[in-house]
Coordinates of C-alpha atoms in Angstrom, one line a residue:
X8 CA 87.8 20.7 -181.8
X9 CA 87.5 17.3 -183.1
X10 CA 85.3 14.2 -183.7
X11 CA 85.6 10.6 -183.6
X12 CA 83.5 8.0 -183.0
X13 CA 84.2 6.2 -179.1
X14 CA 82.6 4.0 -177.1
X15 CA 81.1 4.9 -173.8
X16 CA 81.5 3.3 -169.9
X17 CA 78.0 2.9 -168.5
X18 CA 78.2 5.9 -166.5
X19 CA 79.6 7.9 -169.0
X20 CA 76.6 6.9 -171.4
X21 CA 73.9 7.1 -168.7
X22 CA 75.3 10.9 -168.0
X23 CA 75.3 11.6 -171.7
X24 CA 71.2 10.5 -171.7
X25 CA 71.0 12.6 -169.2
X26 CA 72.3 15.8 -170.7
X27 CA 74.8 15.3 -167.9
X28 CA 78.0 15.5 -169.2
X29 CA 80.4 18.0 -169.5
X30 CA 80.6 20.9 -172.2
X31 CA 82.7 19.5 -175.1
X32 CA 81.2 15.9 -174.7
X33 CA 78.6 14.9 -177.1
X34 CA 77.3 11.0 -177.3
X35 CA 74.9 8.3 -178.0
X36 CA 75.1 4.9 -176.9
X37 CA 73.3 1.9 -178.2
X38 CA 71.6 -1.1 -176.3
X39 CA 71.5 0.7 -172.7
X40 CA 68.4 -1.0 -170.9
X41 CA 65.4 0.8 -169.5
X42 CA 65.7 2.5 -165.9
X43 CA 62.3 3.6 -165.3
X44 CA 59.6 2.3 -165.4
X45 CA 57.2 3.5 -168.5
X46 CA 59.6 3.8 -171.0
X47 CA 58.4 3.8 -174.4
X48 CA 58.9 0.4 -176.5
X49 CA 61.7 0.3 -178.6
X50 CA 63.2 3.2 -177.7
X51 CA 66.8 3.2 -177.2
X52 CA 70.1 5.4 -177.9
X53 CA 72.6 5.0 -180.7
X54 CA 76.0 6.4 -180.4
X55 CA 76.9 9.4 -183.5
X56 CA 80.0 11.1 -182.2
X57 CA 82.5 11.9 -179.3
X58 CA 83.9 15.3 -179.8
X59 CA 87.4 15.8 -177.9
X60 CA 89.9 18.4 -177.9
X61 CA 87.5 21.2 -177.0
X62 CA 88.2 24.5 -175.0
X63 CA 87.4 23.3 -171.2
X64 CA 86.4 26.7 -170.4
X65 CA 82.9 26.5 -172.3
X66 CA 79.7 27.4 -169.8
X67 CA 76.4 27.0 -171.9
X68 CA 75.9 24.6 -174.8
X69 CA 72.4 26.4 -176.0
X70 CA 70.1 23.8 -178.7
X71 CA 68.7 26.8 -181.0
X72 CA 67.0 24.3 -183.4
X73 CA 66.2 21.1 -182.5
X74 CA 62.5 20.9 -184.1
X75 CA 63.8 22.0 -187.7
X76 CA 65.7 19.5 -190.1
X77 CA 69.3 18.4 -190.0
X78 CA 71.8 20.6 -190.2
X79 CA 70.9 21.8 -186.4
X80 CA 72.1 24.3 -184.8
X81 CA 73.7 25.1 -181.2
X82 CA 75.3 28.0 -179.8
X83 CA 78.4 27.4 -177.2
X84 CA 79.4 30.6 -174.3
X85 CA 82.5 31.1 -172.9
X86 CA 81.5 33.6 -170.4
X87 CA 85.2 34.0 -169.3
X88 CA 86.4 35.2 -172.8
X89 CA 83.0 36.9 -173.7
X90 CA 82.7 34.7 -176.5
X91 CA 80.6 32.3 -178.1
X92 CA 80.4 30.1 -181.0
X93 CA 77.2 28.7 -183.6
X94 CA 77.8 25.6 -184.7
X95 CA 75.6 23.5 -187.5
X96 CA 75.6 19.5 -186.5
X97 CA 74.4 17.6 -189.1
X98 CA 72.7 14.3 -188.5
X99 CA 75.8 11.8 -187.9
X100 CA 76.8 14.1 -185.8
X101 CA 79.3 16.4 -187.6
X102 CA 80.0 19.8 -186.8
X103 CA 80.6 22.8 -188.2
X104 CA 81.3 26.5 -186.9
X105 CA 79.0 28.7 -188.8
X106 CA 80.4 32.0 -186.7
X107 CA 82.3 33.3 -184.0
X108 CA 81.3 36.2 -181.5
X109 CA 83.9 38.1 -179.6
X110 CA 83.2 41.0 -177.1
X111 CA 80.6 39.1 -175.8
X112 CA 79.1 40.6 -172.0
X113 CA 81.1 38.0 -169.3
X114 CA 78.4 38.6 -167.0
X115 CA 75.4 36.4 -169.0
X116 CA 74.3 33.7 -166.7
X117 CA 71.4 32.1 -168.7
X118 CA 71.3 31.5 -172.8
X119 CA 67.4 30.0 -173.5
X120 CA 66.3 29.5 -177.0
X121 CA 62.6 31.2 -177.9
X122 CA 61.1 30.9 -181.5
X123 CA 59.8 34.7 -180.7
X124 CA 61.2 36.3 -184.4
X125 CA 58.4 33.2 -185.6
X126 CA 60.5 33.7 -189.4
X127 CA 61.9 30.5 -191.2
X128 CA 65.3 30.1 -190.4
X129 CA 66.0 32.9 -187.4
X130 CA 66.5 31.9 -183.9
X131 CA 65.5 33.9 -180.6
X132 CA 67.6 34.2 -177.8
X133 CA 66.7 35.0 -174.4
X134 CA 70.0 35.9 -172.4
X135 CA 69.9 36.9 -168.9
X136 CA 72.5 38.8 -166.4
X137 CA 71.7 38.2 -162.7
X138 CA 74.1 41.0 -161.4
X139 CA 72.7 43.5 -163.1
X140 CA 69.0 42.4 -163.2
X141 CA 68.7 42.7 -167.3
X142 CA 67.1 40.5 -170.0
X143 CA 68.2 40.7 -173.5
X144 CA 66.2 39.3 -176.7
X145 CA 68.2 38.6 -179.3
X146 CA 67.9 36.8 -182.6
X147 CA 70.7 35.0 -184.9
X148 CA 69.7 35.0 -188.5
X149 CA 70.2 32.1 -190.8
X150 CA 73.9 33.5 -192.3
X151 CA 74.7 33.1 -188.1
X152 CA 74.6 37.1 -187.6
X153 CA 73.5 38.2 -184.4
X154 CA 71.0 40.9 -183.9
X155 CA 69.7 42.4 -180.5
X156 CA 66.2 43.1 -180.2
X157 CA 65.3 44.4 -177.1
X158 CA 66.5 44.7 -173.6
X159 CA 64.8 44.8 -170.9
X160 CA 66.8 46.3 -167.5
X161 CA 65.1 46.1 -163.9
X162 CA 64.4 42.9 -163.4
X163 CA 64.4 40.2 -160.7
X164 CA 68.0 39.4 -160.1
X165 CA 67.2 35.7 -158.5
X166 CA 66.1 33.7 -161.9
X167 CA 67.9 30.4 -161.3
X168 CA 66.3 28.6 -164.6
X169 CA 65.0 30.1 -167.4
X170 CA 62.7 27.2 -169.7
X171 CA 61.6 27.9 -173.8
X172 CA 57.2 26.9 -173.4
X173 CA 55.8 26.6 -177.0
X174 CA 56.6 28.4 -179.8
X175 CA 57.1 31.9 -177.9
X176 CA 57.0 31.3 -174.2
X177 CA 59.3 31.9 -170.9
X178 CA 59.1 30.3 -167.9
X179 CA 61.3 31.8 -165.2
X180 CA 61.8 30.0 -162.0
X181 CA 63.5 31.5 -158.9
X182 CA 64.4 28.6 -156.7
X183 CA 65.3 30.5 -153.5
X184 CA 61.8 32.2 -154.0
X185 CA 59.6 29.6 -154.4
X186 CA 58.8 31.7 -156.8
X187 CA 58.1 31.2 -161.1
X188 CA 56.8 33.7 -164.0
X189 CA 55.5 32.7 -167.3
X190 CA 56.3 35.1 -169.9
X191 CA 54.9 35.4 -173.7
X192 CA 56.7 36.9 -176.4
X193 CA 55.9 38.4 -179.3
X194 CA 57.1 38.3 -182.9
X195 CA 58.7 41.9 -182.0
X196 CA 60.3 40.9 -178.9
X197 CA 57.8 42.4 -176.8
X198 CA 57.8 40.4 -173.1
X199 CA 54.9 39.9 -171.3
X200 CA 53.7 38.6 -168.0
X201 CA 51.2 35.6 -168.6
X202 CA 51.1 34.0 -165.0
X203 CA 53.3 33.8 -161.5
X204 CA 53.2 31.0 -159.6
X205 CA 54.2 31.7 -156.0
X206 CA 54.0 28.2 -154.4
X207 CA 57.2 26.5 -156.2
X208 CA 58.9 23.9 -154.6
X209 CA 62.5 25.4 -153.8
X210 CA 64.6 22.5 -154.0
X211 CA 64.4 21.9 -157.7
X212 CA 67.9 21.5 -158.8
X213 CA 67.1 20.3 -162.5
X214 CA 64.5 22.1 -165.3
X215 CA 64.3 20.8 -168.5
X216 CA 60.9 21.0 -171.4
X217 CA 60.7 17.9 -174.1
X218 CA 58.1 16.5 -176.2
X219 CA 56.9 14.7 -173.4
X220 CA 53.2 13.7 -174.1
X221 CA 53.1 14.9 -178.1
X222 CA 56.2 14.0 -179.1
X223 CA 56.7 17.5 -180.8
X224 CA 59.1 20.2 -180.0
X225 CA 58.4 23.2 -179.3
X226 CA 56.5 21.6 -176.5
X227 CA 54.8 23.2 -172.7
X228 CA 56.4 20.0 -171.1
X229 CA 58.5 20.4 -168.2
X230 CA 60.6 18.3 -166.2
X231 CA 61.8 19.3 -162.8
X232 CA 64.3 17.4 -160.6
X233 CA 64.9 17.8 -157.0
X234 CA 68.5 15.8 -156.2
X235 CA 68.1 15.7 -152.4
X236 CA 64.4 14.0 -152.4
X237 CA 65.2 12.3 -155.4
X238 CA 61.6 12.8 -156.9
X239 CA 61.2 14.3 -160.7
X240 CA 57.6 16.0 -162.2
X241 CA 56.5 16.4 -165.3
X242 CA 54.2 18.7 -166.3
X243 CA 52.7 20.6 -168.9
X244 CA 51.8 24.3 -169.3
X245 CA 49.5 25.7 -171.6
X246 CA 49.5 29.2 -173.6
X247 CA 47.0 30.5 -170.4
X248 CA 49.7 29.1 -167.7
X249 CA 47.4 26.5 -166.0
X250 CA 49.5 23.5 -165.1
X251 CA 48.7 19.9 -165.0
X252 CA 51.3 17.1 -164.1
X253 CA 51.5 14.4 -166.0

């Protein structure tokens, strides 16, 4: 892997604001105007890094610490190779690879972040496997060591999004169900059912939370995105599950 600093084409910087761009491709751009309306004053993006070189095979670029001071770190999946990497970016946008994980399961479909171990410097992971129905929680430790927590087997094998709410919460969103769950987890990794929502629009092709009305991260803000009627909610859930858009 490597870094250098690039410029961007329009598209390629209004993809990169989006979260849009490919796995390996990391940048900021400076000076791009306002395309909705709303947008907060001043606000604007400045360009840190473009990273090039990178394995083209990576799946899931997983943000494990983005509330937390600089350096921050993200976990990439291969899900080909059953491997995955923690990086620590610091803030000009620098990397480093804190730890590599071989033998990884091929089968996990979704990586979410959770602040469930709620102990300074330890990351939760929520990992999910659709074929088989399972949900793992798992926790990296501040040397980069993984450790599982607890597994839970039997579950609903049509969660198309899985979104971190707050400092310990779940939401699980089956699209071809109409269908969502919010889950709370505990400091032990115990999972538990908070609210299910069964009237879901099923067309939402994007889910996303941010510090939308707070500024804050963890946050209960959500952003959904439905591509064919080109309309986007936001929302906000609190730690009882009732839902008010924004």
């Amino acid at each position: 892997m490597s870094r250098h600093p690039a410029l961007l084409s329009r598209r390629r910087a209004l993809l990169a604001a989006a979260g849009l761009l490919g796995a390996g491709v990391t940048a900021n751009v400076a000076g791009l105007p306002a395309l909705a309306s709303g947008s907060v004053p001043g606000a604007g993006l400045t360009e840190l890094a473009l990273y090039t070189g990178w394995r083209r095979s990576w799946d899931l670029i997983v943000p494990l610490s983005t509330d937390r001071a600089f350096p921050r770190r993200a976990l990439i999946y291969d899900r080909v190779a059953g491997e995955a990497k923690l990086l620590a970016i610091d803030a000009a946008g620098g990397f480093v690879e804190l730890n590599v994980f071989t033998g990884w399961r091929t089968t996990w479909d979704l990586i979410t972040p959770s602040g469930f171990p709620r102990q300074l410097g330890v990351n939760g992971l929520v990992l999910y496997d659709r074929q088989v129905g399972e949900i793992s929680l798992q926790q990296i430790d501040q040397f980069g060591n993984v450790r599982p927590v607890r597994s839970y087997p039997n579950q609903r094998k049509t969660w198309s999004a899985f979104l971190p709410i707050g400092a310990g919460g779940l939401l699980a969103y089956d699209r071809l169900g109409g269908f969502a769950t919010l889950y709370g987890i505990e400091a032990n990794g115990s999972l538990l059912e908070i609210r299910s929502y069964n009237d879901w629009r099923m067309t939402w092709d994007l889910l996303t939370t941010g510090p939308f009305t707070t500024g804050a991260m963890p946050s209960g803000d959500i952003l959904t995105y439905d591509r064919n009627a080109r309309q986007a909610a936001a929302s906000s859930i609190n730690g009882l599950g009732e839902i008010t858009q924004f």
